[in-house]
Each structure stands twice: as structure tokens, then as C-alpha cells.
PDB file of C-alpha atoms and ligand atoms in Angstrom:
ATOM      1  CA  UNK A  18     -32.367  -8.446 -13.974  1.00 40.00           C
ATOM      2  CA  UNK A  19     -33.697  -4.900 -12.457  1.00 43.00           C
ATOM      3  CA  UNK A  20     -31.816  -2.652 -10.940  1.00 44.00           C
ATOM      4  CA  UNK A  21     -33.788   0.012 -10.213  1.00 47.00           C
ATOM      5  CA  UNK A  22     -34.012   0.888  -6.685  1.00 40.00           C
ATOM      6  CA  UNK A  23     -35.936   3.713  -4.895  1.00 43.00           C
ATOM      7  CA  UNK A  24     -33.833   6.335  -2.605  1.00 41.00           C
ATOM      8  CA  UNK A  25     -34.805   5.678   0.630  1.00 48.00           C
ATOM      9  CA  UNK A  26     -35.458   8.839   2.488  1.00 46.00           C
ATOM     10  CA  UNK A  27     -36.380   7.734   5.742  1.00 51.00           C
ATOM     11  CA  UNK A  28     -34.454   7.457   9.074  1.00 53.00           C
ATOM     12  CA  UNK A  29     -31.490   5.008   8.928  1.00 55.00           C
ATOM     13  CA  UNK A  30     -27.971   4.467   9.605  1.00 57.00           C
ATOM     14  CA  UNK A  31     -27.268   4.593   6.195  1.00 57.00           C
ATOM     15  CA  UNK A  32     -29.140   7.929   5.181  1.00 59.00           C
ATOM     16  CA  UNK A  33     -29.984  10.607   8.346  1.00 57.00           C
ATOM     17  CA  UNK A  34     -32.985  12.391   8.209  1.00 60.00           C
ATOM     18  CA  UNK A  35     -32.067  15.205   8.101  1.00 59.00           C
ATOM     19  CA  UNK A  36     -29.053  14.418   6.747  1.00 65.00           C
ATOM     20  CA  UNK A  37     -26.270  15.411   8.801  1.00 63.00           C
ATOM     21  CA  UNK A  38     -24.063  17.823   5.919  1.00 69.00           C
ATOM     22  CA  UNK A  39     -25.000  18.946   2.593  1.00 82.00           C
ATOM     23  CA  UNK A  40     -23.035  16.448   0.148  1.00 92.00           C
ATOM     24  CA  UNK A  41     -20.093  17.750  -1.537  1.00 96.00           C
ATOM     25  CA  UNK A  42     -21.365  19.347  -4.997  1.00 97.00           C
ATOM     26  CA  UNK A  43     -19.819  19.323  -8.297  1.00 98.00           C
ATOM     27  CA  UNK A  44     -19.280  22.874  -8.775  1.00 98.00           C
ATOM     28  CA  UNK A  45     -17.186  22.537  -5.330  1.00 98.00           C
ATOM     29  CA  UNK A  46     -14.823  19.914  -6.016  1.00 98.00           C
ATOM     30  CA  UNK A  47     -14.032  22.167  -9.230  1.00 98.00           C
ATOM     31  CA  UNK A  48     -13.219  24.922  -7.368  1.00 98.00           C
ATOM     32  CA  UNK A  49     -10.659  23.294  -5.268  1.00 98.00           C
ATOM     33  CA  UNK A  50      -7.900  23.354  -8.476  1.00 98.00           C
ATOM     34  CA  UNK A  51      -4.960  24.163  -7.075  1.00 96.00           C
ATOM     35  CA  UNK A  52      -6.440  24.288  -3.239  1.00 97.00           C
ATOM     36  CA  UNK A  53      -6.720  21.727  -0.409  1.00 97.00           C
ATOM     37  CA  UNK A  54      -5.987  17.798  -2.230  1.00 98.00           C
ATOM     38  CA  UNK A  55      -9.546  16.457  -2.687  1.00 98.00           C
ATOM     39  CA  UNK A  56      -9.917  12.682  -1.351  1.00 98.00           C
ATOM     40  CA  UNK A  57     -11.244   9.876  -3.424  1.00 98.00           C
ATOM     41  CA  UNK A  58     -11.386   6.018  -2.658  1.00 98.00           C
ATOM     42  CA  UNK A  59     -13.467   3.830  -4.485  1.00 98.00           C
ATOM     43  CA  UNK A  60     -16.523   1.846  -2.865  1.00 98.00           C
ATOM     44  CA  UNK A  61     -19.009  -0.742  -4.473  1.00 98.00           C
ATOM     45  CA  UNK A  62     -21.009  -1.699  -1.439  1.00 97.00           C
ATOM     46  CA  UNK A  63     -23.343   0.464   1.158  1.00 94.00           C
ATOM     47  CA  UNK A  64     -21.613  -0.240   4.270  1.00 93.00           C
ATOM     48  CA  UNK A  65     -17.640   0.603   2.866  1.00 95.00           C
ATOM     49  CA  UNK A  66     -19.578   3.828   1.643  1.00 95.00           C
ATOM     50  CA  UNK A  67     -20.743   4.152   5.079  1.00 90.00           C
ATOM     51  CA  UNK A  68     -16.918   3.242   6.405  1.00 92.00           C
ATOM     52  CA  UNK A  69     -15.276   5.769   3.771  1.00 94.00           C
ATOM     53  CA  UNK A  70     -17.822   8.452   3.658  1.00 92.00           C
ATOM     54  CA  UNK A  71     -16.574  10.996   6.319  1.00 89.00           C
ATOM     55  CA  UNK A  72     -13.138  11.151   5.270  1.00 92.00           C
ATOM     56  CA  UNK A  73     -13.280  11.232   1.467  1.00 96.00           C
ATOM     57  CA  UNK A  74     -14.432  14.134  -0.994  1.00 97.00           C
ATOM     58  CA  UNK A  75     -15.567  12.006  -3.576  1.00 98.00           C
ATOM     59  CA  UNK A  76     -16.354   8.408  -3.500  1.00 98.00           C
ATOM     60  CA  UNK A  77     -15.902   6.632  -6.903  1.00 98.00           C
ATOM     61  CA  UNK A  78     -18.233   3.397  -8.341  1.00 98.00           C
ATOM     62  CA  UNK A  79     -15.234   2.158  -9.897  1.00 98.00           C
ATOM     63  CA  UNK A  80     -15.955  -0.560 -13.015  1.00 98.00           C
ATOM     64  CA  UNK A  81     -12.990  -1.791 -11.020  1.00 98.00           C
ATOM     65  CA  UNK A  82     -15.434  -4.095  -9.298  1.00 98.00           C
ATOM     66  CA  UNK A  83     -15.124  -6.316 -12.304  1.00 98.00           C
ATOM     67  CA  UNK A  84     -11.648  -7.766 -11.259  1.00 97.00           C
ATOM     68  CA  UNK A  85     -12.659  -6.780  -7.276  1.00 98.00           C
ATOM     69  CA  UNK A  86     -16.097  -7.887  -6.320  1.00 98.00           C
ATOM     70  CA  UNK A  87     -16.346 -10.021  -9.234  1.00 98.00           C
ATOM     71  CA  UNK A  88     -13.539 -11.869 -10.576  1.00 97.00           C
ATOM     72  CA  UNK A  89     -13.552 -10.463 -13.611  1.00 97.00           C
ATOM     73  CA  UNK A  90     -10.502 -10.439 -15.954  1.00 96.00           C
ATOM     74  CA  UNK A  91     -10.480  -7.161 -17.267  1.00 96.00           C
ATOM     75  CA  UNK A  92     -13.347  -4.213 -16.885  1.00 98.00           C
ATOM     76  CA  UNK A  93     -14.133  -5.241 -20.390  1.00 98.00           C
ATOM     77  CA  UNK A  94     -16.680  -7.355 -19.445  1.00 98.00           C
ATOM     78  CA  UNK A  95     -18.840  -5.082 -16.453  1.00 98.00           C
ATOM     79  CA  UNK A  96     -22.371  -4.052 -17.437  1.00 98.00           C
ATOM     80  CA  UNK A  97     -24.427  -0.984 -17.026  1.00 98.00           C
ATOM     81  CA  UNK A  98     -26.678  -3.497 -14.660  1.00 98.00           C
ATOM     82  CA  UNK A  99     -23.228  -4.422 -11.967  1.00 98.00           C
ATOM     83  CA  UNK A 100     -22.985  -0.311 -12.263  1.00 98.00           C
ATOM     84  CA  UNK A 101     -26.391   0.561 -10.893  1.00 98.00           C
ATOM     85  CA  UNK A 102     -26.457  -1.497  -8.568  1.00 98.00           C
ATOM     86  CA  UNK A 103     -22.985  -0.948  -7.068  1.00 98.00           C
ATOM     87  CA  UNK A 104     -23.888   2.838  -7.640  1.00 98.00           C
ATOM     88  CA  UNK A 105     -27.308   2.831  -5.756  1.00 96.00           C
ATOM     89  CA  UNK A 106     -25.580   1.103  -2.432  1.00 96.00           C
ATOM     90  CA  UNK A 107     -23.084   3.915  -2.016  1.00 97.00           C
ATOM     91  CA  UNK A 108     -25.467   6.031  -2.188  1.00 95.00           C
ATOM     92  CA  UNK A 109     -27.699   4.481   0.109  1.00 92.00           C
ATOM     93  CA  UNK A 110     -25.079   4.346   2.140  1.00 93.00           C
ATOM     94  CA  UNK A 111     -23.034   7.884   1.864  1.00 93.00           C
ATOM     95  CA  UNK A 112     -24.587  11.265   3.183  1.00 90.00           C
ATOM     96  CA  UNK A 113     -21.048  13.440   2.347  1.00 92.00           C
ATOM     97  CA  UNK A 114     -19.190  12.477  -0.631  1.00 96.00           C
ATOM     98  CA  UNK A 115     -19.568  13.702  -3.940  1.00 98.00           C
ATOM     99  CA  UNK A 116     -20.391   9.823  -5.799  1.00 98.00           C
ATOM    100  CA  UNK A 117     -18.957   9.215  -9.147  1.00 98.00           C
ATOM    101  CA  UNK A 118     -20.006   5.998 -11.093  1.00 98.00           C
ATOM    102  CA  UNK A 119     -17.529   4.351 -14.105  1.00 98.00           C
ATOM    103  CA  UNK A 120     -19.563   4.774 -17.091  1.00 98.00           C
ATOM    104  CA  UNK A 121     -18.839   0.742 -18.462  1.00 98.00           C
ATOM    105  CA  UNK A 122     -16.919  -0.549 -21.921  1.00 98.00           C
ATOM    106  CA  UNK A 123     -19.773  -0.475 -24.363  1.00 98.00           C
ATOM    107  CA  UNK A 124     -22.193   2.098 -22.737  1.00 98.00           C
ATOM    108  CA  UNK A 125     -21.003   5.169 -24.091  1.00 98.00           C
ATOM    109  CA  UNK A 126     -18.453   4.738 -27.111  1.00 98.00           C
ATOM    110  CA  UNK A 127     -20.524   4.544 -29.771  1.00 98.00           C
ATOM    111  CA  UNK A 128     -22.153   8.338 -30.037  1.00 98.00           C
ATOM    112  CA  UNK A 129     -23.296  11.310 -27.637  1.00 98.00           C
ATOM    113  CA  UNK A 130     -26.415   9.931 -27.478  1.00 98.00           C
ATOM    114  CA  UNK A 131     -25.869   6.246 -26.674  1.00 98.00           C
ATOM    115  CA  UNK A 132     -23.714   8.158 -23.406  1.00 98.00           C
ATOM    116  CA  UNK A 133     -26.198  10.089 -22.481  1.00 98.00           C
ATOM    117  CA  UNK A 134     -28.760   7.470 -22.442  1.00 98.00           C
ATOM    118  CA  UNK A 135     -26.880   5.130 -20.213  1.00 98.00           C
ATOM    119  CA  UNK A 136     -25.749   7.652 -18.243  1.00 98.00           C
ATOM    120  CA  UNK A 137     -28.946   9.231 -17.451  1.00 98.00           C
ATOM    121  CA  UNK A 138     -30.262   5.758 -16.377  1.00 98.00           C
ATOM    122  CA  UNK A 139     -26.920   5.467 -13.518  1.00 98.00           C
ATOM    123  CA  UNK A 140     -28.360   8.705 -12.701  1.00 98.00           C
ATOM    124  CA  UNK A 141     -31.880   7.972 -12.157  1.00 97.00           C
ATOM    125  CA  UNK A 142     -31.019   4.317 -10.631  1.00 97.00           C
ATOM    126  CA  UNK A 143     -28.614   5.207  -8.159  1.00 97.00           C
ATOM    127  CA  UNK A 144     -29.200   8.831  -6.912  1.00 96.00           C
ATOM    128  CA  UNK A 145     -25.410   9.301  -7.894  1.00 98.00           C
ATOM    129  CA  UNK A 146     -24.516  13.093  -9.341  1.00 97.00           C
ATOM    130  CA  UNK A 147     -22.250  12.425 -11.781  1.00 98.00           C
ATOM    131  CA  UNK A 148     -20.859   9.924 -13.910  1.00 98.00           C
ATOM    132  CA  UNK A 149     -16.870   9.181 -14.933  1.00 98.00           C
ATOM    133  CA  UNK A 150     -15.400   8.247 -18.799  1.00 98.00           C
ATOM    134  CA  UNK A 151     -12.360   6.797 -19.762  1.00 98.00           C
ATOM    135  CA  UNK A 152     -10.346   8.103 -22.705  1.00 98.00           C
ATOM    136  CA  UNK A 153      -9.305  11.656 -24.207  1.00 98.00           C
ATOM    137  CA  UNK A 154      -9.199  13.364 -27.523  1.00 98.00           C
ATOM    138  CA  UNK A 155     -11.680  11.246 -29.247  1.00 98.00           C
ATOM    139  CA  UNK A 156     -14.214  11.282 -25.678  1.00 98.00           C
ATOM    140  CA  UNK A 157     -14.283  15.072 -25.424  1.00 98.00           C
ATOM    141  CA  UNK A 158     -17.433  16.093 -28.276  1.00 98.00           C
ATOM    142  CA  UNK A 159     -19.485  12.964 -26.367  1.00 98.00           C
ATOM    143  CA  UNK A 160     -18.570  14.781 -22.547  1.00 98.00           C
ATOM    144  CA  UNK A 161     -19.561  18.474 -24.147  1.00 98.00           C
ATOM    145  CA  UNK A 162     -23.177  16.849 -24.904  1.00 98.00           C
ATOM    146  CA  UNK A 163     -23.629  15.478 -21.630  1.00 98.00           C
ATOM    147  CA  UNK A 164     -22.124  18.638 -19.701  1.00 98.00           C
ATOM    148  CA  UNK A 165     -24.459  20.525 -21.950  1.00 98.00           C
ATOM    149  CA  UNK A 166     -27.342  18.530 -20.766  1.00 98.00           C
ATOM    150  CA  UNK A 167     -26.666  18.421 -17.402  1.00 98.00           C
ATOM    151  CA  UNK A 168     -24.698  15.219 -16.585  1.00 98.00           C
ATOM    152  CA  UNK A 169     -21.548  16.288 -14.777  1.00 98.00           C
ATOM    153  CA  UNK A 170     -18.813  14.081 -15.986  1.00 98.00           C
ATOM    154  CA  UNK A 171     -15.035  13.043 -14.230  1.00 98.00           C
ATOM    155  CA  UNK A 172     -12.792  12.600 -17.481  1.00 98.00           C
ATOM    156  CA  UNK A 173     -10.166   9.629 -17.224  1.00 98.00           C
ATOM    157  CA  UNK A 174      -7.017   9.488 -19.449  1.00 98.00           C
ATOM    158  CA  UNK A 175      -3.243   8.061 -18.837  1.00 97.00           C
ATOM    159  CA  UNK A 176      -3.474   4.203 -18.512  1.00 96.00           C
ATOM    160  CA  UNK A 177      -7.156   3.621 -19.531  1.00 97.00           C
ATOM    161  CA  UNK A 178      -8.100  -0.089 -18.155  1.00 96.00           C
ATOM    162  CA  UNK A 179     -11.418  -0.620 -20.744  1.00 97.00           C
ATOM    163  CA  UNK A 180      -8.420  -0.538 -23.364  1.00 95.00           C
ATOM    164  CA  UNK A 181      -6.759  -2.914 -22.420  1.00 95.00           C
ATOM    165  CA  UNK A 182      -7.277  -5.014 -25.671  1.00 95.00           C
ATOM    166  CA  UNK A 183      -5.680  -2.111 -27.570  1.00 92.00           C
ATOM    167  CA  UNK A 184      -2.583  -1.301 -25.020  1.00 93.00           C
ATOM    168  CA  UNK A 185      -1.772  -4.851 -24.553  1.00 93.00           C
ATOM    169  CA  UNK A 186      -0.121  -4.137 -21.271  1.00 91.00           C
ATOM    170  CA  UNK A 187      -1.055  -1.980 -17.764  1.00 91.00           C
ATOM    171  CA  UNK A 188       1.880  -0.354 -17.904  1.00 91.00           C
ATOM    172  CA  UNK A 189       2.538   3.388 -17.279  1.00 90.00           C
ATOM    173  CA  UNK A 190       1.899   5.791 -19.977  1.00 90.00           C
ATOM    174  CA  UNK A 191       4.443   8.858 -21.121  1.00 86.00           C
ATOM    175  CA  UNK A 192       7.327   6.767 -21.664  1.00 86.00           C
ATOM    176  CA  UNK A 193       8.522   8.502 -25.083  1.00 90.00           C
ATOM    177  CA  UNK A 194       8.108  12.045 -26.583  1.00 93.00           C
ATOM    178  CA  UNK A 195       4.701  10.878 -28.847  1.00 94.00           C
ATOM    179  CA  UNK A 196       3.318   9.000 -26.172  1.00 93.00           C
ATOM    180  CA  UNK A 197       3.195  12.124 -23.404  1.00 96.00           C
ATOM    181  CA  UNK A 198       2.406  14.668 -26.549  1.00 96.00           C
ATOM    182  CA  UNK A 199      -0.587  12.469 -27.299  1.00 96.00           C
ATOM    183  CA  UNK A 200      -1.392  12.386 -22.960  1.00 97.00           C
ATOM    184  CA  UNK A 201      -1.176  16.382 -23.261  1.00 98.00           C
ATOM    185  CA  UNK A 202      -2.882  16.595 -26.076  1.00 98.00           C
ATOM    186  CA  UNK A 203      -5.909  14.421 -24.270  1.00 98.00           C
ATOM    187  CA  UNK A 204      -5.351  16.230 -20.896  1.00 98.00           C
ATOM    188  CA  UNK A 205      -6.168  19.572 -22.849  1.00 98.00           C
ATOM    189  CA  UNK A 206      -9.019  18.104 -24.464  1.00 98.00           C
ATOM    190  CA  UNK A 207     -10.982  16.672 -21.559  1.00 98.00           C
ATOM    191  CA  UNK A 208     -10.223  19.945 -19.795  1.00 98.00           C
ATOM    192  CA  UNK A 209     -11.673  22.141 -22.533  1.00 98.00           C
ATOM    193  CA  UNK A 210     -14.613  19.892 -22.602  1.00 98.00           C
ATOM    194  CA  UNK A 211     -16.486  20.551 -20.006  1.00 98.00           C
ATOM    195  CA  UNK A 212     -16.070  18.176 -17.717  1.00 98.00           C
ATOM    196  CA  UNK A 213     -14.995  19.349 -14.034  1.00 98.00           C
ATOM    197  CA  UNK A 214     -12.162  16.605 -13.280  1.00 98.00           C
ATOM    198  CA  UNK A 215     -10.273  14.474 -14.668  1.00 98.00           C
ATOM    199  CA  UNK A 216      -8.167  10.961 -13.393  1.00 98.00           C
ATOM    200  CA  UNK A 217      -5.121  10.838 -14.516  1.00 98.00           C
ATOM    201  CA  UNK A 218      -3.774   6.960 -14.191  1.00 98.00           C
ATOM    202  CA  UNK A 219       0.045   5.529 -14.281  1.00 97.00           C
ATOM    203  CA  UNK A 220       2.012   8.082 -16.241  1.00 97.00           C
ATOM    204  CA  UNK A 221       5.310   9.056 -15.707  1.00 95.00           C
ATOM    205  CA  UNK A 222       5.237  12.179 -12.757  1.00 96.00           C
ATOM    206  CA  UNK A 223       6.916  14.490 -15.309  1.00 95.00           C
ATOM    207  CA  UNK A 224       3.787  13.882 -17.261  1.00 96.00           C
ATOM    208  CA  UNK A 225       1.102  14.174 -14.860  1.00 97.00           C
ATOM    209  CA  UNK A 226       2.938  17.432 -12.947  1.00 96.00           C
ATOM    210  CA  UNK A 227       2.357  19.087 -16.938  1.00 97.00           C
ATOM    211  CA  UNK A 228      -0.748  17.618 -16.936  1.00 97.00           C
ATOM    212  CA  UNK A 229      -1.200  20.131 -13.602  1.00 97.00           C
ATOM    213  CA  UNK A 230      -0.735  22.869 -15.292  1.00 97.00           C
ATOM    214  CA  UNK A 231      -2.718  22.596 -18.887  1.00 97.00           C
ATOM    215  CA  UNK A 232      -5.689  21.099 -17.251  1.00 98.00           C
ATOM    216  CA  UNK A 233      -7.853  23.660 -15.948  1.00 98.00           C
ATOM    217  CA  UNK A 234      -9.616  21.321 -13.889  1.00 98.00           C
ATOM    218  CA  UNK A 235      -8.980  18.897 -10.903  1.00 98.00           C
ATOM    219  CA  UNK A 236      -6.361  16.217 -11.762  1.00 98.00           C
ATOM    220  CA  UNK A 237      -6.597  13.278  -9.611  1.00 98.00           C
ATOM    221  CA  UNK A 238      -3.935  11.226  -9.896  1.00 98.00           C
ATOM    222  CA  UNK A 239      -3.518   7.445  -9.601  1.00 98.00           C
ATOM    223  CA  UNK A 240       0.106   6.343  -9.905  1.00 97.00           C
ATOM    224  CA  UNK A 241       0.425   9.981 -11.570  1.00 97.00           C
ATOM    225  CA  UNK A 242       2.267  12.682  -8.580  1.00 96.00           C
ATOM    226  CA  UNK A 243       1.956  13.829  -5.222  1.00 97.00           C
ATOM    227  CA  UNK A 244       1.573  17.147  -6.454  1.00 97.00           C
ATOM    228  CA  UNK A 245      -2.061  16.346  -8.594  1.00 98.00           C
ATOM    229  CA  UNK A 246      -5.218  18.188  -7.025  1.00 98.00           C
ATOM    230  CA  UNK A 247      -5.920  15.183  -5.539  1.00 98.00           C
ATOM    231  CA  UNK A 248      -5.335  10.911  -5.445  1.00 98.00           C
ATOM    232  CA  UNK A 249      -7.826   8.149  -6.086  1.00 98.00           C
ATOM    233  CA  UNK A 250      -6.706   4.548  -5.002  1.00 98.00           C
ATOM    234  CA  UNK A 251      -9.064   1.623  -4.951  1.00 98.00           C
ATOM    235  CA  UNK A 252     -10.170   0.716  -1.172  1.00 98.00           C
ATOM    236  CA  UNK A 253      -9.506  -3.158  -1.129  1.00 98.00           C
ATOM    237  CA  UNK A 254      -5.975  -2.582  -2.753  1.00 98.00           C
ATOM    238  CA  UNK A 255      -4.945   0.163   0.338  1.00 98.00           C
ATOM    239  CA  UNK A 256      -6.527  -2.357   2.871  1.00 98.00           C
ATOM    240  CA  UNK A 257      -4.276  -4.979   1.594  1.00 97.00           C
ATOM    241  CA  UNK A 258      -6.994  -7.169  -0.183  1.00 98.00           C
ATOM    242  CA  UNK A 259      -4.557  -8.349  -2.742  1.00 96.00           C
ATOM    243  CA  UNK A 260      -0.629  -9.822  -2.685  1.00 91.00           C
ATOM    244  CA  UNK A 261       0.147  -8.788  -6.223  1.00 91.00           C
ATOM    245  CA  UNK A 262      -1.434  -4.588  -6.796  1.00 93.00           C
ATOM    246  CA  UNK A 263       0.305  -1.940  -9.030  1.00 93.00           C
ATOM    247  CA  UNK A 264       3.659  -0.244  -7.617  1.00 94.00           C
ATOM    248  CA  UNK A 265       1.187   2.900  -6.933  1.00 95.00           C
ATOM    249  CA  UNK A 266      -0.341   1.199  -4.276  1.00 96.00           C
ATOM    250  CA  UNK A 267       0.580   1.980  -0.602  1.00 97.00           C
ATOM    251  CA  UNK A 268      -1.042  -0.864   1.498  1.00 97.00           C
ATOM    252  CA  UNK A 269      -2.454   0.832   4.804  1.00 97.00           C
ATOM    253  CA  UNK A 270      -3.358  -2.755   6.040  1.00 97.00           C
ATOM    254  CA  UNK A 271      -3.028  -6.256   5.455  1.00 97.00           C
ATOM    255  CA  UNK A 272      -6.980  -7.285   6.054  1.00 98.00           C
ATOM    256  CA  UNK A 273      -6.355 -10.603   3.942  1.00 98.00           C
ATOM    257  CA  UNK A 274      -3.714 -12.202   6.520  1.00 97.00           C
ATOM    258  CA  UNK A 275      -6.434 -10.578   8.670  1.00 98.00           C
ATOM    259  CA  UNK A 276      -9.510 -12.297   7.189  1.00 98.00           C
ATOM    260  CA  UNK A 277      -7.595 -15.544   6.822  1.00 98.00           C
ATOM    261  CA  UNK A 278      -6.833 -15.322  10.538  1.00 98.00           C
ATOM    262  CA  UNK A 279     -10.368 -14.690  12.038  1.00 98.00           C
ATOM    263  CA  UNK A 280     -11.828 -17.922   9.640  1.00 98.00           C
ATOM    264  CA  UNK A 281      -8.972 -20.049  10.702  1.00 98.00           C
ATOM    265  CA  UNK A 282      -9.783 -19.827  14.272  1.00 98.00           C
ATOM    266  CA  UNK A 283     -13.509 -19.868  13.517  1.00 98.00           C
ATOM    267  CA  UNK A 284     -12.947 -22.544  11.305  1.00 98.00           C
ATOM    268  CA  UNK A 285     -10.768 -23.961  14.582  1.00 98.00           C
ATOM    269  CA  UNK A 286     -13.365 -23.230  16.974  1.00 98.00           C
ATOM    270  CA  UNK A 287     -16.131 -25.322  14.904  1.00 98.00           C
ATOM    271  CA  UNK A 288     -14.636 -28.211  14.580  1.00 98.00           C
ATOM    272  CA  UNK A 289     -13.704 -28.051  18.324  1.00 98.00           C
ATOM    273  CA  UNK A 290     -17.423 -27.042  19.124  1.00 98.00           C
ATOM    274  CA  UNK A 291     -16.612 -24.421  21.095  1.00 98.00           C
ATOM    275  CA  UNK A 292     -18.581 -22.234  18.783  1.00 98.00           C
ATOM    276  CA  UNK A 293     -21.372 -21.126  19.563  1.00 97.00           C
ATOM    277  CA  UNK A 294     -20.164 -20.453  23.274  1.00 96.00           C
ATOM    278  CA  UNK A 295     -22.293 -19.215  26.351  1.00 94.00           C
ATOM    279  CA  UNK A 296     -22.710 -15.624  24.678  1.00 96.00           C
ATOM    280  CA  UNK A 297     -24.116 -16.695  21.267  1.00 96.00           C
ATOM    281  CA  UNK A 298     -26.340 -19.303  22.785  1.00 96.00           C
ATOM    282  CA  UNK A 299     -30.471 -18.878  23.214  1.00 95.00           C
ATOM    283  CA  UNK A 300     -31.592 -20.215  26.489  1.00 92.00           C
ATOM    284  CA  UNK A 301     -34.958 -19.589  28.265  1.00 91.00           C
ATOM    285  CA  UNK A 302     -34.329 -16.947  30.961  1.00 85.00           C
ATOM    286  CA  UNK A 303     -34.048 -18.510  34.416  1.00 82.00           C
ATOM    287  CA  UNK A 304     -36.861 -18.383  36.475  1.00 80.00           C
ATOM    288  CA  UNK A 305     -36.255 -16.096  39.886  1.00 73.00           C
TER     289      UNK A 305
HETATM  290  O1  LIG C  10     -12.457   1.839 -11.912  1.00 58.27           O
HETATM  291  C1  LIG C  10     -11.693   2.024 -10.624  1.00 58.27           C
HETATM  292  O2  LIG C  10     -11.644   2.054 -10.015  1.00 58.27           O
HETATM  293  C2  LIG C  10     -10.830   3.591 -11.125  1.00 58.27           C
HETATM  294  C3  LIG C  10      -9.533   4.112 -10.655  1.00 58.27           C
HETATM  295  C4  LIG C  10      -8.585   3.124 -10.023  1.00 58.27           C
HETATM  296  C5  LIG C  10      -9.761   5.423 -11.244  1.00 58.27           C
HETATM  297  O3  LIG C  10     -11.707   3.693 -12.563  1.00 58.27           O
END
């Protein structure tokens, strides 16, 4: 499957020309350490990106699309093809937020060279300015390799969903002394690797707050602490698309219920032949 898209630079709703504002840059995000909180949400489609763009500093094309869009059991089966297709859609649908694309499981762990090849493909095919990868101490040399070669990397430590088969569950991390010490080692290693920011996911609040002092780059929390440099959530979670979510999710809407209500009403009207109505029906114009 080819996922190569030509970036559209013509005037359209998604990419007005000239662009109404300059896209947020990687250095601008790095400079927000300890300043105004950074707002990040996931987006997988152009339309969602359009709706979120003005409210966010960063849009993350997360590999959570595996579960959210494709109904997969975890992020493990997500492919580079999927990330490239959705990454390109989100770039087309936004002009303000920095777009970051997740590197999927299996596309970067083998070597820095493998990671460079995958990240370069993502950036070339999507137009995104940065990638995100999971892992702490062991991934730091890879992040250093990529950063030195023009690829901005966001780290991701704490609960790392791609390692679900090693972790055994999605429980919060940092409960004991040993786990906390390892976690803070990861935070320090990523901070010193050249990453421009990092996600800290699913950790005890006290650990997140310590991570904030250890890290010299912005820490984006998800199930971490309100004191982080920024927050991220999966957009479909905050919209209330799923009945079961992690404890750290706050639902700002109940979209699942509203979609079901709309679908039920549509079905009723189709069966009653009251849809389409007058307003939705083409008829020849009456001659005067
Ligand atoms: O894949 C994803 O959506 C993520 C965020 C939840 C941080 O990695």
C-alpha cells in the first residue's frame, strides 16, 4: 500500500494560503519548560485536526490509533504505513500546532539506523516536524543519533504501552523505590539525549513531580501530575467515545451517547419514510 501524499499547498479549508499563522516550532516547545502549560491532544484524521488545531500547541498522531481507529487489542500491531497515512492527514488538517507522529513498535528499536530510516520516512511522507518514541535509558543513544541528524524526537517514559507484553498490565508505574529509581533514570537519560520534550505516562504524582525537576526539557503528563509542563489526552477519551477508560481520563463530553441517539433517530425516520424530507429532496424548480 502506497501512503505517499503530496503536501497540498493550494488554497483550501485545510491549508489556507497564505497560512494564517506560523506553525509552532520544536525550539518554541523546548523553550516552554517551566512556563505556560503546553496543550497536546491526539488526532488521527484531517477533520479532527482542523477542529483541535487552534486550541493546541501540539497534535500527536499517536499509535493509540491502533485501538481507537482500527479496533486492535494494543498498539503492538500498528504499522509504519498506518502512521504515515494518518500523519499526513493530520498535517493537511492543521496549520498551527506542531504535529508529532508516533514511531510504531518494531520500527525503531533494532538500531539507531533503523530508527533514522523509519523517522525519515514518516517526516518525508507526512510533513510532520517531529516523531515520538517510547523507552528510557536504552533508547537515549537512538534519540541522540536522530537529533544529531535533524530529526526532533519527543521521548515517552513511565507506562509505555508498546511494552505491554513485558509489563503485563497498564497499571501506573513508580510504586516502589526500585521502580521509581529506574523511572527517574529514564527521565534523566531522555532529558540529556537531545529530545526536545517527553511524555511521562501513568506514574504516581510524586514521581511525576520529581521527574519535572530532573528533566531539563518540557514534561508532558498523561496520568502524571497537573504540575507537568503540559498535558496530553487521547481525544476520543475526553470526548466520551468509550465506556471504559483509564482513571486519568476526564470526559468532557458524552459523544458515544450522542452518536447513538442520532443514529437511532435516523433509523426511525428511514423506517417511517420521513427522511429524506422536503429540505433534502431535489425537485425541478417550479416555472413562474
Ligand atoms: O499513542 C498515544 O496516543 C500516546 C499518548 C497517549 C501519549 O502515546
